[in-house]
Amino acid sequence: AQSVTQLDSHVSVSEGTPVLLRCNYSSSYSPSLFWYVQHPNKGLQLLLKYTSAATLVKGINGFEAEFKKSETSFHLTKPSAHMSDAAEYFCVVSDGGHDMRFGAGTRLTVKP
Amino acid sequence: DSGVTQTPKHLITATGQRVTLRCSPRSGDLSVYWYQQSLDQGLQFLIQYYNGEERAKGNILERFSAQQFPDLHSELNLSSLELGDSALYFCASSGGSFENTEAFFGQGTRLTVV
């Protein structure tokens, strides 16, 4: 069985400082991993995905994530936060069989 | 625009009633997922259909049912509605190959039960 744990329910950063959202996963197979973002009253948008190619994945809006198999982690980072980054972020694991498991979400607050 | 269309966007109904939410997946996607998002429960997976067949079931109540039609659109039926069913209901779709497993989400249907 696969699962994903987002280690922080809420992260608060100042504008212009780095962002780190942490995600650990558990999977019996070589997983596909995703990060989605949800802005208030909007649907979920794919930020980036890992599917066994390069371990450092670049996504939209300057976000990137690194797949570390030894640590079973897929943390999301961004060098410099922008006010528009304030949203809910979801880490997702899939075994490729269309069975996706969502983390509980991390709410990112960006202070001016 | 994700390519996934959900209707209606908003729905207000009374307790005890029945509603139907509709989802049109992205062109070519075979899988449809339904999720419920509420403030206290977060994002909950309800059910998945793949090419017309039920593929996986999550925390879906017996009062809820879904189906996927031959043209691949899907409907989620919610009956005997309770106040606690008020939530945002998302549909997502994904393709039929391992290489194309990411899900694309619609904008959601906000259901308010009064």
mmCIF file with all atom_site columns, C-alpha atoms in Angstrom:
data_model
loop_
_atom_site.group_PDB
_atom_site.id
_atom_site.type_symbol
_atom_site.label_atom_id
_atom_site.label_alt_id
_atom_site.label_comp_id
_atom_site.label_asym_id
_atom_site.label_entity_id
_atom_site.label_seq_id
_atom_site.pdbx_PDB_ins_code
_atom_site.Cartn_x
_atom_site.Cartn_y
_atom_site.Cartn_z
_atom_site.occupancy
_atom_site.B_iso_or_equiv
_atom_site.pdbx_formal_charge
_atom_site.auth_seq_id
_atom_site.auth_comp_id
_atom_site.auth_asym_id
_atom_site.auth_atom_id
_atom_site.pdbx_PDB_model_num
ATOM 1   C CA . ALA A 1 1   ? 0.000   0.000  0.000   1.00 0.00 ? 1   ALA A CA 1
ATOM 2   C CA . GLN A 1 2   ? 1.167   3.486  -0.689  1.00 0.00 ? 2   GLN A CA 1
ATOM 3   C CA . SER A 1 3   ? 0.811   6.562  1.458   1.00 0.00 ? 3   SER A CA 1
ATOM 4   C CA . VAL A 1 4   ? 2.137   10.062 1.792   1.00 0.00 ? 4   VAL A CA 1
ATOM 5   C CA . THR A 1 5   ? 2.802   12.229 4.823   1.00 0.00 ? 5   THR A CA 1
ATOM 6   C CA . GLN A 1 6   ? 3.148   15.971 4.692   1.00 0.00 ? 6   GLN A CA 1
ATOM 7   C CA . LEU A 1 7   ? 5.160   16.848 7.725   1.00 0.00 ? 7   LEU A CA 1
ATOM 8   C CA . ASP A 1 8   ? 3.843   20.372 8.248   1.00 0.00 ? 8   ASP A CA 1
ATOM 9   C CA . SER A 1 9   ? 0.204   21.391 8.185   1.00 0.00 ? 9   SER A CA 1
ATOM 10  C CA . HIS A 1 10  ? 1.135   25.072 8.061   1.00 0.00 ? 10  HIS A CA 1
ATOM 11  C CA . VAL A 1 11  ? 4.273   26.896 6.932   1.00 0.00 ? 11  VAL A CA 1
ATOM 12  C CA . SER A 1 12  ? 4.742   30.638 7.204   1.00 0.00 ? 12  SER A CA 1
ATOM 13  C CA . VAL A 1 13  ? 7.538   32.521 5.425   1.00 0.00 ? 13  VAL A CA 1
ATOM 14  C CA . SER A 1 14  ? 8.350   36.115 4.609   1.00 0.00 ? 14  SER A CA 1
ATOM 15  C CA . GLU A 1 15  ? 8.237   37.335 1.042   1.00 0.00 ? 15  GLU A CA 1
ATOM 16  C CA . GLY A 1 16  ? 11.612  36.863 -0.638  1.00 0.00 ? 16  GLY A CA 1
ATOM 17  C CA . THR A 1 17  ? 12.749  34.055 1.683   1.00 0.00 ? 17  THR A CA 1
ATOM 18  C CA . PRO A 1 18  ? 13.064  30.361 0.745   1.00 0.00 ? 18  PRO A CA 1
ATOM 19  C CA . VAL A 1 19  ? 10.163  27.941 0.905   1.00 0.00 ? 19  VAL A CA 1
ATOM 20  C CA . LEU A 1 20  ? 10.449  24.312 2.035   1.00 0.00 ? 20  LEU A CA 1
ATOM 21  C CA . LEU A 1 21  ? 7.397   22.044 2.143   1.00 0.00 ? 21  LEU A CA 1
ATOM 22  C CA . ARG A 1 22  ? 8.191   18.545 3.315   1.00 0.00 ? 22  ARG A CA 1
ATOM 23  C CA . CYS A 1 23  ? 6.745   15.287 2.049   1.00 0.00 ? 23  CYS A CA 1
ATOM 24  C CA . ASN A 1 24  ? 7.590   11.666 2.859   1.00 0.00 ? 24  ASN A CA 1
ATOM 25  C CA . TYR A 1 25  ? 6.080   8.769  0.970   1.00 0.00 ? 25  TYR A CA 1
ATOM 26  C CA . SER A 1 26  ? 5.670   5.044  1.246   1.00 0.00 ? 26  SER A CA 1
ATOM 27  C CA . SER A 1 27  ? 5.269   2.840  -1.806  1.00 0.00 ? 27  SER A CA 1
ATOM 28  C CA . SER A 1 28  ? 5.813   -0.781 -2.727  1.00 0.00 ? 28  SER A CA 1
ATOM 29  C CA . TYR A 1 29  ? 6.672   0.124  -6.286  1.00 0.00 ? 29  TYR A CA 1
ATOM 30  C CA . SER A 1 30  ? 8.698   2.739  -8.073  1.00 0.00 ? 30  SER A CA 1
ATOM 31  C CA . PRO A 1 31  ? 6.301   5.572  -7.455  1.00 0.00 ? 31  PRO A CA 1
ATOM 32  C CA . SER A 1 32  ? 5.243   8.593  -9.403  1.00 0.00 ? 32  SER A CA 1
ATOM 33  C CA . LEU A 1 33  ? 5.174   11.657 -7.188  1.00 0.00 ? 33  LEU A CA 1
ATOM 34  C CA . PHE A 1 34  ? 3.413   14.953 -7.676  1.00 0.00 ? 34  PHE A CA 1
ATOM 35  C CA . TRP A 1 35  ? 2.903   18.304 -6.054  1.00 0.00 ? 35  TRP A CA 1
ATOM 36  C CA . TYR A 1 36  ? -0.359  20.130 -6.569  1.00 0.00 ? 36  TYR A CA 1
ATOM 37  C CA . VAL A 1 37  ? -1.295  23.656 -5.502  1.00 0.00 ? 37  VAL A CA 1
ATOM 38  C CA . GLN A 1 38  ? -4.751  24.905 -4.617  1.00 0.00 ? 38  GLN A CA 1
ATOM 39  C CA . HIS A 1 39  ? -5.474  28.597 -4.380  1.00 0.00 ? 39  HIS A CA 1
ATOM 40  C CA . PRO A 1 40  ? -8.553  29.655 -2.410  1.00 0.00 ? 40  PRO A CA 1
ATOM 41  C CA . ASN A 1 41  ? -11.797 28.600 -4.064  1.00 0.00 ? 41  ASN A CA 1
ATOM 42  C CA . LYS A 1 42  ? -9.947  27.104 -7.009  1.00 0.00 ? 42  LYS A CA 1
ATOM 43  C CA . GLY A 1 43  ? -9.274  23.611 -8.303  1.00 0.00 ? 43  GLY A CA 1
ATOM 44  C CA . LEU A 1 44  ? -5.984  21.812 -7.843  1.00 0.00 ? 44  LEU A CA 1
ATOM 45  C CA . GLN A 1 45  ? -3.225  22.632 -10.304 1.00 0.00 ? 45  GLN A CA 1
ATOM 46  C CA . LEU A 1 46  ? -0.249  20.391 -11.064 1.00 0.00 ? 46  LEU A CA 1
ATOM 47  C CA . LEU A 1 47  ? 3.015   22.046 -9.999  1.00 0.00 ? 47  LEU A CA 1
ATOM 48  C CA . LEU A 1 48  ? 5.434   19.286 -10.948 1.00 0.00 ? 48  LEU A CA 1
ATOM 49  C CA . LYS A 1 49  ? 5.808   15.535 -11.249 1.00 0.00 ? 49  LYS A CA 1
ATOM 50  C CA . TYR A 1 50  ? 8.490   12.881 -10.819 1.00 0.00 ? 50  TYR A CA 1
ATOM 51  C CA . THR A 1 51  ? 8.266   9.701  -12.885 1.00 0.00 ? 51  THR A CA 1
ATOM 52  C CA . SER A 1 52  ? 11.700  8.004  -12.512 1.00 0.00 ? 52  SER A CA 1
ATOM 53  C CA . ALA A 1 53  ? 13.639  10.341 -14.757 1.00 0.00 ? 53  ALA A CA 1
ATOM 54  C CA . ALA A 1 54  ? 15.811  13.078 -13.242 1.00 0.00 ? 54  ALA A CA 1
ATOM 55  C CA . THR A 1 55  ? 15.625  13.172 -9.444  1.00 0.00 ? 55  THR A CA 1
ATOM 56  C CA . LEU A 1 56  ? 15.511  16.981 -9.391  1.00 0.00 ? 56  LEU A CA 1
ATOM 57  C CA . VAL A 1 57  ? 12.262  18.070 -10.932 1.00 0.00 ? 57  VAL A CA 1
ATOM 58  C CA . LYS A 1 58  ? 11.505  21.610 -11.990 1.00 0.00 ? 58  LYS A CA 1
ATOM 59  C CA . GLY A 1 59  ? 7.955   22.831 -12.001 1.00 0.00 ? 59  GLY A CA 1
ATOM 60  C CA . ILE A 1 60  ? 6.008   25.949 -12.687 1.00 0.00 ? 60  ILE A CA 1
ATOM 61  C CA . ASN A 1 61  ? 6.381   29.284 -10.898 1.00 0.00 ? 61  ASN A CA 1
ATOM 62  C CA . GLY A 1 62  ? 9.977   28.579 -9.822  1.00 0.00 ? 62  GLY A CA 1
ATOM 63  C CA . PHE A 1 63  ? 9.188   25.539 -7.684  1.00 0.00 ? 63  PHE A CA 1
ATOM 64  C CA . GLU A 1 64  ? 11.274  22.400 -7.728  1.00 0.00 ? 64  GLU A CA 1
ATOM 65  C CA . ALA A 1 65  ? 11.375  19.119 -5.834  1.00 0.00 ? 65  ALA A CA 1
ATOM 66  C CA . GLU A 1 66  ? 14.031  16.489 -5.260  1.00 0.00 ? 66  GLU A CA 1
ATOM 67  C CA . PHE A 1 67  ? 13.264  12.784 -5.163  1.00 0.00 ? 67  PHE A CA 1
ATOM 68  C CA . LYS A 1 68  ? 15.421  11.042 -2.537  1.00 0.00 ? 68  LYS A CA 1
ATOM 69  C CA . LYS A 1 69  ? 14.806  7.331  -2.546  1.00 0.00 ? 69  LYS A CA 1
ATOM 70  C CA . SER A 1 70  ? 17.040  6.632  0.460   1.00 0.00 ? 70  SER A CA 1
ATOM 71  C CA . GLU A 1 71  ? 15.042  9.093  2.539   1.00 0.00 ? 71  GLU A CA 1
ATOM 72  C CA . THR A 1 72  ? 11.670  8.355  0.849   1.00 0.00 ? 72  THR A CA 1
ATOM 73  C CA . SER A 1 73  ? 11.193  12.082 0.532   1.00 0.00 ? 73  SER A CA 1
ATOM 74  C CA . PHE A 1 74  ? 9.976   14.484 -2.115  1.00 0.00 ? 74  PHE A CA 1
ATOM 75  C CA . HIS A 1 75  ? 10.306  17.945 -0.593  1.00 0.00 ? 75  HIS A CA 1
ATOM 76  C CA . LEU A 1 76  ? 9.125   21.024 -2.474  1.00 0.00 ? 76  LEU A CA 1
ATOM 77  C CA . THR A 1 77  ? 11.305  24.132 -2.528  1.00 0.00 ? 77  THR A CA 1
ATOM 78  C CA . LYS A 1 78  ? 11.399  27.597 -3.963  1.00 0.00 ? 78  LYS A CA 1
ATOM 79  C CA . PRO A 1 79  ? 14.332  30.009 -3.525  1.00 0.00 ? 79  PRO A CA 1
ATOM 80  C CA . SER A 1 80  ? 12.258  33.131 -2.995  1.00 0.00 ? 80  SER A CA 1
ATOM 81  C CA . ALA A 1 81  ? 8.616   33.250 -1.914  1.00 0.00 ? 81  ALA A CA 1
ATOM 82  C CA . HIS A 1 82  ? 6.137   35.567 -3.555  1.00 0.00 ? 82  HIS A CA 1
ATOM 83  C CA . MET A 1 83  ? 2.844   36.731 -2.127  1.00 0.00 ? 83  MET A CA 1
ATOM 84  C CA . SER A 1 84  ? 1.028   34.865 -4.891  1.00 0.00 ? 84  SER A CA 1
ATOM 85  C CA . ASP A 1 85  ? 2.493   31.578 -3.598  1.00 0.00 ? 85  ASP A CA 1
ATOM 86  C CA . ALA A 1 86  ? 0.140   31.639 -0.615  1.00 0.00 ? 86  ALA A CA 1
ATOM 87  C CA . ALA A 1 87  ? -2.016  28.555 -1.103  1.00 0.00 ? 87  ALA A CA 1
ATOM 88  C CA . GLU A 1 88  ? -2.554  24.953 -0.029  1.00 0.00 ? 88  GLU A CA 1
ATOM 89  C CA . TYR A 1 89  ? -0.032  22.449 -1.339  1.00 0.00 ? 89  TYR A CA 1
ATOM 90  C CA . PHE A 1 90  ? -0.639  18.725 -1.712  1.00 0.00 ? 90  PHE A CA 1
ATOM 91  C CA . CYS A 1 91  ? 1.938   15.988 -2.144  1.00 0.00 ? 91  CYS A CA 1
ATOM 92  C CA . VAL A 1 92  ? 0.636   12.956 -4.046  1.00 0.00 ? 92  VAL A CA 1
ATOM 93  C CA . VAL A 1 93  ? 2.017   9.449  -4.634  1.00 0.00 ? 93  VAL A CA 1
ATOM 94  C CA . SER A 1 94  ? 0.890   7.064  -7.346  1.00 0.00 ? 94  SER A CA 1
ATOM 95  C CA . ASP A 1 95  ? 1.982   3.533  -8.193  1.00 0.00 ? 95  ASP A CA 1
ATOM 96  C CA . GLY A 1 96  ? 1.077   4.091  -11.811 1.00 0.00 ? 96  GLY A CA 1
ATOM 97  C CA . GLY A 1 97  ? -2.091  2.081  -11.551 1.00 0.00 ? 97  GLY A CA 1
ATOM 98  C CA . HIS A 1 98  ? -4.197  5.214  -11.379 1.00 0.00 ? 98  HIS A CA 1
ATOM 99  C CA . ASP A 1 99  ? -4.233  4.861  -7.623  1.00 0.00 ? 99  ASP A CA 1
ATOM 100 C CA . MET A 1 100 ? -3.325  8.275  -6.243  1.00 0.00 ? 100 MET A CA 1
ATOM 101 C CA . ARG A 1 101 ? -2.891  9.039  -2.565  1.00 0.00 ? 101 ARG A CA 1
ATOM 102 C CA . PHE A 1 102 ? -3.003  12.630 -1.381  1.00 0.00 ? 102 PHE A CA 1
ATOM 103 C CA . GLY A 1 103 ? -1.279  14.072 1.637   1.00 0.00 ? 103 GLY A CA 1
ATOM 104 C CA . ALA A 1 104 ? -3.280  16.120 4.116   1.00 0.00 ? 104 ALA A CA 1
ATOM 105 C CA . GLY A 1 105 ? -1.956  19.356 2.650   1.00 0.00 ? 105 GLY A CA 1
ATOM 106 C CA . THR A 1 106 ? 0.325   22.159 3.801   1.00 0.00 ? 106 THR A CA 1
ATOM 107 C CA . ARG A 1 107 ? -1.014  25.669 3.995   1.00 0.00 ? 107 ARG A CA 1
ATOM 108 C CA . LEU A 1 108 ? 1.641   28.190 2.962   1.00 0.00 ? 108 LEU A CA 1
ATOM 109 C CA . THR A 1 109 ? 1.335   31.713 4.291   1.00 0.00 ? 109 THR A CA 1
ATOM 110 C CA . VAL A 1 110 ? 3.565   34.444 2.859   1.00 0.00 ? 110 VAL A CA 1
ATOM 111 C CA . LYS A 1 111 ? 4.074   37.542 4.990   1.00 0.00 ? 111 LYS A CA 1
ATOM 112 C CA . PRO A 1 112 ? 4.921   40.877 3.390   1.00 0.00 ? 112 PRO A CA 1
ATOM 113 C CA . ASP B 2 1   ? -7.759  25.662 -17.986 1.00 0.00 ? 1   ASP B CA 1
ATOM 114 C CA . SER B 2 2   ? -7.260  21.998 -17.060 1.00 0.00 ? 2   SER B CA 1
ATOM 115 C CA . GLY B 2 3   ? -9.662  20.678 -19.697 1.00 0.00 ? 3   GLY B CA 1
ATOM 116 C CA . VAL B 2 4   ? -11.872 19.065 -17.038 1.00 0.00 ? 4   VAL B CA 1
ATOM 117 C CA . THR B 2 5   ? -15.356 20.547 -16.869 1.00 0.00 ? 5   THR B CA 1
ATOM 118 C CA . GLN B 2 6   ? -17.629 20.305 -13.867 1.00 0.00 ? 6   GLN B CA 1
ATOM 119 C CA . THR B 2 7   ? -21.216 21.434 -13.678 1.00 0.00 ? 7   THR B CA 1
ATOM 120 C CA . PRO B 2 8   ? -22.830 23.090 -11.900 1.00 0.00 ? 8   PRO B CA 1
ATOM 121 C CA . LYS B 2 9   ? -20.305 25.368 -10.194 1.00 0.00 ? 9   LYS B CA 1
ATOM 122 C CA . HIS B 2 10  ? -22.594 26.035 -7.256  1.00 0.00 ? 10  HIS B CA 1
ATOM 123 C CA . LEU B 2 11  ? -25.542 24.136 -5.875  1.00 0.00 ? 11  LEU B CA 1
ATOM 124 C CA . ILE B 2 12  ? -27.766 24.970 -2.929  1.00 0.00 ? 12  ILE B CA 1
ATOM 125 C CA . THR B 2 13  ? -30.287 22.398 -1.828  1.00 0.00 ? 13  THR B CA 1
ATOM 126 C CA . ALA B 2 14  ? -32.260 21.299 1.207   1.00 0.00 ? 14  ALA B CA 1
ATOM 127 C CA . THR B 2 15  ? -31.634 18.386 3.511   1.00 0.00 ? 15  THR B CA 1
ATOM 128 C CA . GLY B 2 16  ? -33.113 15.128 2.312   1.00 0.00 ? 16  GLY B CA 1
ATOM 129 C CA . GLN B 2 17  ? -32.835 16.067 -1.349  1.00 0.00 ? 17  GLN B CA 1
ATOM 130 C CA . ARG B 2 18  ? -30.888 14.401 -4.136  1.00 0.00 ? 18  ARG B CA 1
ATOM 131 C CA . VAL B 2 19  ? -28.444 16.085 -6.521  1.00 0.00 ? 19  VAL B CA 1
ATOM 132 C CA . THR B 2 20  ? -26.323 15.048 -9.467  1.00 0.00 ? 20  THR B CA 1
ATOM 133 C CA . LEU B 2 21  ? -22.894 16.476 -10.191 1.00 0.00 ? 21  LEU B CA 1
ATOM 134 C CA . ARG B 2 22  ? -21.461 16.133 -13.664 1.00 0.00 ? 22  ARG B CA 1
ATOM 135 C CA . CYS B 2 23  ? -17.899 15.849 -14.891 1.00 0.00 ? 23  CYS B CA 1
ATOM 136 C CA . SER B 2 24  ? -16.483 15.860 -18.402 1.00 0.00 ? 24  SER B CA 1
ATOM 137 C CA . PRO B 2 25  ? -12.878 14.617 -18.435 1.00 0.00 ? 25  PRO B CA 1
ATOM 138 C CA . ARG B 2 26  ? -10.066 15.870 -20.614 1.00 0.00 ? 26  ARG B CA 1
ATOM 139 C CA . SER B 2 27  ? -10.239 14.588 -24.156 1.00 0.00 ? 27  SER B CA 1
ATOM 140 C CA . GLY B 2 28  ? -8.684  11.115 -24.287 1.00 0.00 ? 28  GLY B CA 1
ATOM 141 C CA . ASP B 2 29  ? -8.531  10.566 -20.518 1.00 0.00 ? 29  ASP B CA 1
ATOM 142 C CA . LEU B 2 30  ? -9.997  7.247  -19.414 1.00 0.00 ? 30  LEU B CA 1
ATOM 143 C CA . SER B 2 31  ? -9.885  7.648  -15.649 1.00 0.00 ? 31  SER B CA 1
ATOM 144 C CA . VAL B 2 32  ? -12.203 9.850  -13.630 1.00 0.00 ? 32  VAL B CA 1
ATOM 145 C CA . TYR B 2 33  ? -11.784 10.475 -9.923  1.00 0.00 ? 33  TYR B CA 1
ATOM 146 C CA . TRP B 2 34  ? -14.181 12.118 -7.488  1.00 0.00 ? 34  TRP B CA 1
ATOM 147 C CA . TYR B 2 35  ? -13.012 13.904 -4.367  1.00 0.00 ? 35  TYR B CA 1
ATOM 148 C CA . GLN B 2 36  ? -14.770 15.682 -1.532  1.00 0.00 ? 36  GLN B CA 1
ATOM 149 C CA . GLN B 2 37  ? -13.087 18.598 0.181   1.00 0.00 ? 37  GLN B CA 1
ATOM 150 C CA . SER B 2 38  ? -14.415 19.982 3.428   1.00 0.00 ? 38  SER B CA 1
ATOM 151 C CA . LEU B 2 39  ? -12.854 22.154 6.100   1.00 0.00 ? 39  LEU B CA 1
ATOM 152 C CA . ASP B 2 40  ? -12.821 19.440 8.753   1.00 0.00 ? 40  ASP B CA 1
ATOM 153 C CA . GLN B 2 41  ? -11.993 16.405 6.580   1.00 0.00 ? 41  GLN B CA 1
ATOM 154 C CA . GLY B 2 42  ? -9.613  17.845 4.017   1.00 0.00 ? 42  GLY B CA 1
ATOM 155 C CA . LEU B 2 43  ? -9.407  16.261 0.563   1.00 0.00 ? 43  LEU B CA 1
ATOM 156 C CA . GLN B 2 44  ? -11.080 12.845 0.606   1.00 0.00 ? 44  GLN B CA 1
ATOM 157 C CA . PHE B 2 45  ? -10.965 10.395 -2.272  1.00 0.00 ? 45  PHE B CA 1
ATOM 158 C CA . LEU B 2 46  ? -14.440 9.065  -3.038  1.00 0.00 ? 46  LEU B CA 1
ATOM 159 C CA . ILE B 2 47  ? -14.305 6.847  -6.091  1.00 0.00 ? 47  ILE B CA 1
ATOM 160 C CA . GLN B 2 48  ? -12.487 6.214  -9.361  1.00 0.00 ? 48  GLN B CA 1
ATOM 161 C CA . TYR B 2 49  ? -13.773 4.964  -12.691 1.00 0.00 ? 49  TYR B CA 1
ATOM 162 C CA . TYR B 2 50  ? -11.641 3.716  -15.543 1.00 0.00 ? 50  TYR B CA 1
ATOM 163 C CA . ASN B 2 51  ? -13.182 3.346  -18.991 1.00 0.00 ? 51  ASN B CA 1
ATOM 164 C CA . GLY B 2 52  ? -16.647 2.833  -17.580 1.00 0.00 ? 52  GLY B CA 1
ATOM 165 C CA . GLU B 2 53  ? -15.747 0.438  -14.796 1.00 0.00 ? 53  GLU B CA 1
ATOM 166 C CA . GLU B 2 54  ? -15.374 1.174  -11.108 1.00 0.00 ? 54  GLU B CA 1
ATOM 167 C CA . ARG B 2 55  ? -11.638 0.963  -10.335 1.00 0.00 ? 55  ARG B CA 1
ATOM 168 C CA . ALA B 2 56  ? -11.222 2.052  -6.738  1.00 0.00 ? 56  ALA B CA 1
ATOM 169 C CA . LYS B 2 57  ? -13.397 3.081  -3.870  1.00 0.00 ? 57  LYS B CA 1
ATOM 170 C CA . GLY B 2 58  ? -12.510 5.426  -1.061  1.00 0.00 ? 58  GLY B CA 1
ATOM 171 C CA . ASN B 2 59  ? -14.516 7.000  1.715   1.00 0.00 ? 59  ASN B CA 1
ATOM 172 C CA . ILE B 2 60  ? -17.747 7.126  -0.229  1.00 0.00 ? 60  ILE B CA 1
ATOM 173 C CA . LEU B 2 61  ? -20.999 6.957  1.723   1.00 0.00 ? 61  LEU B CA 1
ATOM 174 C CA . GLU B 2 62  ? -23.710 4.495  0.733   1.00 0.00 ? 62  GLU B CA 1
ATOM 175 C CA . ARG B 2 63  ? -25.972 7.481  0.021   1.00 0.00 ? 63  ARG B CA 1
ATOM 176 C CA . PHE B 2 64  ? -23.554 8.476  -2.729  1.00 0.00 ? 64  PHE B CA 1
ATOM 177 C CA . SER B 2 65  ? -23.095 6.723  -6.041  1.00 0.00 ? 65  SER B CA 1
ATOM 178 C CA . ALA B 2 66  ? -21.314 7.407  -9.295  1.00 0.00 ? 66  ALA B CA 1
ATOM 179 C CA . GLN B 2 67  ? -21.081 6.131  -12.802 1.00 0.00 ? 67  GLN B CA 1
ATOM 180 C CA . GLN B 2 68  ? -19.059 6.697  -15.939 1.00 0.00 ? 68  GLN B CA 1
ATOM 181 C CA . PHE B 2 69  ? -20.855 6.657  -19.241 1.00 0.00 ? 69  PHE B CA 1
ATOM 182 C CA . PRO B 2 70  ? -19.693 5.325  -22.645 1.00 0.00 ? 70  PRO B CA 1
ATOM 183 C CA . ASP B 2 71  ? -18.648 8.832  -23.693 1.00 0.00 ? 71  ASP B CA 1
ATOM 184 C CA . LEU B 2 72  ? -16.479 8.856  -20.507 1.00 0.00 ? 72  LEU B CA 1
ATOM 185 C CA . HIS B 2 73  ? -18.288 11.650 -18.716 1.00 0.00 ? 73  HIS B CA 1
ATOM 186 C CA . SER B 2 74  ? -19.138 10.863 -15.126 1.00 0.00 ? 74  SER B CA 1
ATOM 187 C CA . GLU B 2 75  ? -21.881 11.717 -12.687 1.00 0.00 ? 75  GLU B CA 1
ATOM 188 C CA . LEU B 2 76  ? -21.821 11.706 -8.916  1.00 0.00 ? 76  LEU B CA 1
ATOM 189 C CA . ASN B 2 77  ? -25.219 11.243 -7.295  1.00 0.00 ? 77  ASN B CA 1
ATOM 190 C CA . LEU B 2 78  ? -25.728 12.386 -3.726  1.00 0.00 ? 78  LEU B CA 1
ATOM 191 C CA . SER B 2 79  ? -28.986 11.448 -2.029  1.00 0.00 ? 79  SER B CA 1
ATOM 192 C CA . SER B 2 80  ? -30.697 11.970 1.331   1.00 0.00 ? 80  SER B CA 1
ATOM 193 C CA . LEU B 2 81  ? -28.478 14.978 1.745   1.00 0.00 ? 81  LEU B CA 1
ATOM 194 C CA . GLU B 2 82  ? -27.377 16.087 5.194   1.00 0.00 ? 82  GLU B CA 1
ATOM 195 C CA . LEU B 2 83  ? -25.896 19.355 6.387   1.00 0.00 ? 83  LEU B CA 1
ATOM 196 C CA . GLY B 2 84  ? -22.527 17.636 6.697   1.00 0.00 ? 84  GLY B CA 1
ATOM 197 C CA . ASP B 2 85  ? -22.466 16.889 2.993   1.00 0.00 ? 85  ASP B CA 1
ATOM 198 C CA . SER B 2 86  ? -21.837 20.558 2.292   1.00 0.00 ? 86  SER B CA 1
ATOM 199 C CA . ALA B 2 87  ? -18.432 20.624 0.644   1.00 0.00 ? 87  ALA B CA 1
ATOM 200 C CA . LEU B 2 88  ? -16.487 21.241 -2.520  1.00 0.00 ? 88  LEU B CA 1
ATOM 201 C CA . TYR B 2 89  ? -16.653 18.242 -4.837  1.00 0.00 ? 89  TYR B CA 1
ATOM 202 C CA . PHE B 2 90  ? -13.841 17.844 -7.339  1.00 0.00 ? 90  PHE B CA 1
ATOM 203 C CA . CYS B 2 91  ? -13.577 15.694 -10.368 1.00 0.00 ? 91  CYS B CA 1
ATOM 204 C CA . ALA B 2 92  ? -10.205 14.813 -11.877 1.00 0.00 ? 92  ALA B CA 1
ATOM 205 C CA . SER B 2 93  ? -9.196  12.852 -14.940 1.00 0.00 ? 93  SER B CA 1
ATOM 206 C CA . SER B 2 94  ? -6.049  11.112 -16.065 1.00 0.00 ? 94  SER B CA 1
ATOM 207 C CA . GLY B 2 95  ? -4.858  9.214  -19.110 1.00 0.00 ? 95  GLY B CA 1
ATOM 208 C CA . GLY B 2 96  ? -4.623  5.509  -19.777 1.00 0.00 ? 96  GLY B CA 1
ATOM 209 C CA . SER B 2 97  ? -0.869  4.950  -19.689 1.00 0.00 ? 97  SER B CA 1
ATOM 210 C CA . PHE B 2 98  ? 1.745   4.680  -16.973 1.00 0.00 ? 98  PHE B CA 1
ATOM 211 C CA . GLU B 2 99  ? 3.585   7.622  -18.436 1.00 0.00 ? 99  GLU B CA 1
ATOM 212 C CA . ASN B 2 100 ? 0.551   9.819  -18.164 1.00 0.00 ? 100 ASN B CA 1
ATOM 213 C CA . THR B 2 101 ? -0.623  9.309  -14.622 1.00 0.00 ? 101 THR B CA 1
ATOM 214 C CA . GLU B 2 102 ? -1.026  12.839 -13.351 1.00 0.00 ? 102 GLU B CA 1
ATOM 215 C CA . ALA B 2 103 ? -4.566  13.921 -12.669 1.00 0.00 ? 103 ALA B CA 1
ATOM 216 C CA . PHE B 2 104 ? -6.062  17.149 -13.927 1.00 0.00 ? 104 PHE B CA 1
ATOM 217 C CA . PHE B 2 105 ? -8.717  18.721 -11.767 1.00 0.00 ? 105 PHE B CA 1
ATOM 218 C CA . GLY B 2 106 ? -11.874 20.592 -12.555 1.00 0.00 ? 106 GLY B CA 1
ATOM 219 C CA . GLN B 2 107 ? -12.826 23.775 -10.728 1.00 0.00 ? 107 GLN B CA 1
ATOM 220 C CA . GLY B 2 108 ? -15.189 21.912 -8.464  1.00 0.00 ? 108 GLY B CA 1
ATOM 221 C CA . THR B 2 109 ? -18.853 22.048 -7.537  1.00 0.00 ? 109 THR B CA 1
ATOM 222 C CA . ARG B 2 110 ? -19.610 23.797 -4.284  1.00 0.00 ? 110 ARG B CA 1
ATOM 223 C CA . LEU B 2 111 ? -22.542 22.082 -2.636  1.00 0.00 ? 111 LEU B CA 1
ATOM 224 C CA . THR B 2 112 ? -24.386 23.826 0.165   1.00 0.00 ? 112 THR B CA 1
ATOM 225 C CA . VAL B 2 113 ? -27.041 21.864 2.025   1.00 0.00 ? 113 VAL B CA 1
ATOM 226 C CA . VAL B 2 114 ? -29.422 24.016 4.066   1.00 0.00 ? 114 VAL B CA 1
#
